CSV table of C-alpha atoms in Angstrom, one decimal:
chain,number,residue,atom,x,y,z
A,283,UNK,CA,80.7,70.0,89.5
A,284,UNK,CA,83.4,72.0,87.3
A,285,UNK,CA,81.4,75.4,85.9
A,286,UNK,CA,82.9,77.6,83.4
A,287,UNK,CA,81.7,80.8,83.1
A,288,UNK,CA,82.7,84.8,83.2
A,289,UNK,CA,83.3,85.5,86.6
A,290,UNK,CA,81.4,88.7,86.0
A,291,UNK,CA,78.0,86.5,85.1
A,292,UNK,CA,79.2,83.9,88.3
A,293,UNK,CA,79.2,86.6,90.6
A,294,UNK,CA,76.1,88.2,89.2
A,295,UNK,CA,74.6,84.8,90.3
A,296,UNK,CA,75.8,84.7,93.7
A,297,UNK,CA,74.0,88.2,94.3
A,298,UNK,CA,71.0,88.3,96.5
A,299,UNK,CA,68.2,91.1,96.7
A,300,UNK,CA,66.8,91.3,100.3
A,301,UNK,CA,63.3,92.9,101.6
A,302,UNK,CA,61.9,93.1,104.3
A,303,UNK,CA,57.4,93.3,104.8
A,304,UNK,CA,57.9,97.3,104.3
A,305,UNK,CA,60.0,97.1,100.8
A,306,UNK,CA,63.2,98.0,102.5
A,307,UNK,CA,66.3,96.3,102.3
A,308,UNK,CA,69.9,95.8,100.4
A,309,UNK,CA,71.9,93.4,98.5
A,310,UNK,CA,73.4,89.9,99.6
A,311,UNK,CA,75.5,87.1,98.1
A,312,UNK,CA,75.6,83.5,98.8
A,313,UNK,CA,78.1,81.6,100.7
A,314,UNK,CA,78.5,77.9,102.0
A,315,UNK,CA,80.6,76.4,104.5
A,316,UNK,CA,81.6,72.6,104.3
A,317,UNK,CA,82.5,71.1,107.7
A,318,UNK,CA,83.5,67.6,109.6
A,319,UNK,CA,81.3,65.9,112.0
A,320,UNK,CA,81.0,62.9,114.0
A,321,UNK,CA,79.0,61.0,111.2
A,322,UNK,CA,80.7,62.0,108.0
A,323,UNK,CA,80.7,66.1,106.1
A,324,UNK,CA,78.2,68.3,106.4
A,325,UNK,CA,77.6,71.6,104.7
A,326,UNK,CA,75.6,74.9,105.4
A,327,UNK,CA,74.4,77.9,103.5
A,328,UNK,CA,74.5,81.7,104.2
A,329,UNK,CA,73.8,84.6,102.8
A,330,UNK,CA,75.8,87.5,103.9
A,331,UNK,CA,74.7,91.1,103.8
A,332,UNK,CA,74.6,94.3,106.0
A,333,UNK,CA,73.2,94.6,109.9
A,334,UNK,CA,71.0,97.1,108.8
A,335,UNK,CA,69.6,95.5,105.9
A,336,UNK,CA,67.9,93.4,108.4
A,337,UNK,CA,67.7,95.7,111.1
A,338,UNK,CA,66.3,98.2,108.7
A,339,UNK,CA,64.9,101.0,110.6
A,340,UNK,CA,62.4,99.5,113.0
A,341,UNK,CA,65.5,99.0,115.2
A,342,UNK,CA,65.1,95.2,116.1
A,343,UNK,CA,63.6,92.3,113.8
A,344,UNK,CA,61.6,91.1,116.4
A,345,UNK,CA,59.0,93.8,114.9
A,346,UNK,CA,59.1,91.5,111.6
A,347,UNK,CA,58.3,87.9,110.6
A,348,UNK,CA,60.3,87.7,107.7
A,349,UNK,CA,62.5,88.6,105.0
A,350,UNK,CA,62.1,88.1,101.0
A,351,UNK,CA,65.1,86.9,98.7
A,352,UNK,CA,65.0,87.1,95.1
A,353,UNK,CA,68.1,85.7,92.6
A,354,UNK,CA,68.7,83.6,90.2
A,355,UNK,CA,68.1,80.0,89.9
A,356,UNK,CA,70.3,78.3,87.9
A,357,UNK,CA,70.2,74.9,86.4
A,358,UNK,CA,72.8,73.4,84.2
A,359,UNK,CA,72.7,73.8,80.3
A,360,UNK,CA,69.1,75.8,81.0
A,361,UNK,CA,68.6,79.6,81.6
A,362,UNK,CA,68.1,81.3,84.6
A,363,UNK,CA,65.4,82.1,86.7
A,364,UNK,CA,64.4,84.8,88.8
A,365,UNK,CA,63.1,83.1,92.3
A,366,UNK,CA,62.1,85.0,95.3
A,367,UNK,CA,61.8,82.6,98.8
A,368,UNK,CA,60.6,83.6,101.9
A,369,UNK,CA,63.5,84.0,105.1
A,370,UNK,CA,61.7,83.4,108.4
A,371,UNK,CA,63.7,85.5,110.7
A,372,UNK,CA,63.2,82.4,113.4
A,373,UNK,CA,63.7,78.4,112.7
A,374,UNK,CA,61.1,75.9,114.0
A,375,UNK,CA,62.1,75.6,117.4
A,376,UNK,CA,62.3,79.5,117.9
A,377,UNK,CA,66.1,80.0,117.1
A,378,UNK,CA,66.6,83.2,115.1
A,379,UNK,CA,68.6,82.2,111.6
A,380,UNK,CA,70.8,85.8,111.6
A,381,UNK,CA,73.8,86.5,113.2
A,382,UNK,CA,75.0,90.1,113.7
A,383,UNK,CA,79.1,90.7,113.9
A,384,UNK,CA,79.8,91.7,117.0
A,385,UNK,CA,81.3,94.7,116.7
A,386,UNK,CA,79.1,97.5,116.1
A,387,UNK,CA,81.6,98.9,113.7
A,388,UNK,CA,81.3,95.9,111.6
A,389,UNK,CA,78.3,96.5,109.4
A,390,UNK,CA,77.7,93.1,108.9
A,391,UNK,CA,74.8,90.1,109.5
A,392,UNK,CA,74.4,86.6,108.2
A,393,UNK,CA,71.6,84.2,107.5
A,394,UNK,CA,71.5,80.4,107.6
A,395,UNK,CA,69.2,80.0,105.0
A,396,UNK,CA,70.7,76.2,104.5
A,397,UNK,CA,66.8,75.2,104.2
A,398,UNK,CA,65.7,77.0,101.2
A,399,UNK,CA,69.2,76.4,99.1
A,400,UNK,CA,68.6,72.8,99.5
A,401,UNK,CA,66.0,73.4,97.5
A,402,UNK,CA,68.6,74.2,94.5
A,403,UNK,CA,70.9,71.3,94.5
A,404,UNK,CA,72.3,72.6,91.7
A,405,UNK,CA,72.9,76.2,92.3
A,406,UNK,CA,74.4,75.0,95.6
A,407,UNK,CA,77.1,73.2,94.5
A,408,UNK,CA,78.4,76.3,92.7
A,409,UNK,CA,78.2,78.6,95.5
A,410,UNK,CA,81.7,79.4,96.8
A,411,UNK,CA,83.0,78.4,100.0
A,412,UNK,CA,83.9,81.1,102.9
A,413,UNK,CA,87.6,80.0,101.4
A,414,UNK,CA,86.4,82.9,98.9
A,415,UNK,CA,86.5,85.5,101.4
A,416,UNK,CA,88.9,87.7,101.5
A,417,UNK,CA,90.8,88.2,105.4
A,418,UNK,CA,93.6,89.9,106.5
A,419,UNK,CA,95.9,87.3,105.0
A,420,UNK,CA,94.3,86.9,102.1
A,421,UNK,CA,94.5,90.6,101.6
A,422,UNK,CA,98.3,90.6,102.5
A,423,UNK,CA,98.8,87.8,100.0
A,424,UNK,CA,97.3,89.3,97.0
A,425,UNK,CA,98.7,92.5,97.7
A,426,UNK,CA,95.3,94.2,97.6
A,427,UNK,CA,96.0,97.8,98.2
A,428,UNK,CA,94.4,101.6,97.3
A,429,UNK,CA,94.1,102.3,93.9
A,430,UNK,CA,93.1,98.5,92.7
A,431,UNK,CA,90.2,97.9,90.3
A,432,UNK,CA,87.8,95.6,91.0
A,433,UNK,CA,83.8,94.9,90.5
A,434,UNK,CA,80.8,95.6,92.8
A,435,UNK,CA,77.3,93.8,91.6
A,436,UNK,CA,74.4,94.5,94.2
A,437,UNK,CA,70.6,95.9,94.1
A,438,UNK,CA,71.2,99.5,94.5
A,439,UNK,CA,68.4,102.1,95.5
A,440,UNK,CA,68.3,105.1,93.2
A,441,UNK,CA,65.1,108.3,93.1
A,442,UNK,CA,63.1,108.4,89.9
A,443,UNK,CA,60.6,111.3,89.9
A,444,UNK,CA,60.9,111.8,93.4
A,445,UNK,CA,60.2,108.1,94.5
A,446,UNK,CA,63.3,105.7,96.1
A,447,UNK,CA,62.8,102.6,94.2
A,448,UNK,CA,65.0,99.7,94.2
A,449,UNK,CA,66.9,97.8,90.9
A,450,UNK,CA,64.9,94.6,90.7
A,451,UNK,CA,68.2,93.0,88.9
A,452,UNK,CA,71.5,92.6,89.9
A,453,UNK,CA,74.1,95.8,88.9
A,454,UNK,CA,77.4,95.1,87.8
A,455,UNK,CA,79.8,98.5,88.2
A,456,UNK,CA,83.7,98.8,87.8
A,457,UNK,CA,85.1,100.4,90.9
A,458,UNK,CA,88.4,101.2,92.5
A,459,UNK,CA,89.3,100.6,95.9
A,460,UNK,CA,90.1,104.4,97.3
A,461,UNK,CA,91.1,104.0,100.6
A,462,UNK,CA,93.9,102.1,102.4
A,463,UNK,CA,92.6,99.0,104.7
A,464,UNK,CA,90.9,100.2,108.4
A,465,UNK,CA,91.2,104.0,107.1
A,466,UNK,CA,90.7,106.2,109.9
A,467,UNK,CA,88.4,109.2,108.7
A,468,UNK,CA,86.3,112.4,110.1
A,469,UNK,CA,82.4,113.0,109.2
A,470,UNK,CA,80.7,116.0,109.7
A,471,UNK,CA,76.8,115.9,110.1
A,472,UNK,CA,75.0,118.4,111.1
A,473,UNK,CA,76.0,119.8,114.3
A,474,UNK,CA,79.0,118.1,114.9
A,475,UNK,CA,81.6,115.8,113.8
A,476,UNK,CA,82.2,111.9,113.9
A,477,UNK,CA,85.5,109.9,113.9
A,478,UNK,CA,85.0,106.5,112.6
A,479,UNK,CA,87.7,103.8,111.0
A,480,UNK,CA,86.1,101.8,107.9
A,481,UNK,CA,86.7,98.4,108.9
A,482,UNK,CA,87.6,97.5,105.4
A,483,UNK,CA,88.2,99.7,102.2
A,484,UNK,CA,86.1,102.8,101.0
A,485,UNK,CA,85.0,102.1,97.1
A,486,UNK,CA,84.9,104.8,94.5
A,487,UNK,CA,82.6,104.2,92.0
A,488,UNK,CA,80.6,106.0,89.1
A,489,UNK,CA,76.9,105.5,88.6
């Protein structure tokens, strides 16, 4: 299926909110992953997103059942539509779906969730590949470096009167990229001080 539209608005569709029972949780976006087996091609879904938006801060997942996805449905030549399914952190047979990188530097989880996207034949087919993703050579390629502008669309938390609340619609926000790739850097919390290397690039953006 050939689909022409901004990649602003494309991207904007590929972007996942993600809560857990508590009303914790982050911002997502879809991939797929189209592979060769024995009996022909085959082709899984994932949704990538941040170790600790499914950690959260109960420290392990076992202490939830599941997770809550809400995003756009999208059909062709029809308007969208706001969906929220249900992410069972374990498949029938007692597998769990997520996958934590790991490195515990990497802040970074995935979830087959190949089930509920079969659901939305449609919005499937235009989900990117992991071809989309940008590595190391990728990177190199482009000549992606400091200083570059480029978008960021997520759910992000803000305080209104006091209260955290949570954007119930995807953000679109120009950005630049303000660090060099695997920056080495210094925090300093309370009482000390932490060295840590951003395994990938710090963003500046403006609210």
């Amino acid at each position: 299926m050939t689909i022409t539209m901004e990649p602003e608005r494309y991207w904007t569709l590929m972007s996942v909110l993600i809560e857990d029972e508590w009303g914790d949780g982050g911002s997502g976006f879809f991939i797929k992953r189209v592979f060769r087996s024995g009996s022909g091609k085959g082709i899984r879904f994932f949704l990538i997103t941040n170790k600790h938006v499914i950690l959260g801060g109960k420290g392990h997942p076992d202490q939830d059942d599941r997770l809550y996805i809400t995003f756009n449905a999208w059909w062709p030549g029809s308007t969208t539509q706001r969906t929220t399914e249900v992410v069972p952190y374990y498949d029938q047979v007692g597998r769990h779906v997520w996958r934590a990188h790991p490195d515990p530097k990497v802040d970074v989880a995935v979830l087959d969730i190949s089930p509920i996207m079969f659901k939305y034949a449609d919005l499937g087919q235009i989900v990117p590949d992991t071809d989309a993703l940008a590595d190391q050579e990728v990177i190199k390629q482009w000549d992606i470096r400091a200083g570059d502008a480029v978008w960021i669309i997520g759910y992000p938390a803000f305080q209104y009167e006091g209260v955290m609340k949570r954007s119930r619609e995807p953000l679109l926000k120009s950005a630049t990229l303000a660090s060099p790739l695997d920056q080495h850097y210094i925090e300093y919390p309370i009482g000390g001080q932490i060295e840590r290397v951003v395994r990938g690039f710090v963003i500046d953006r403006v609210i």
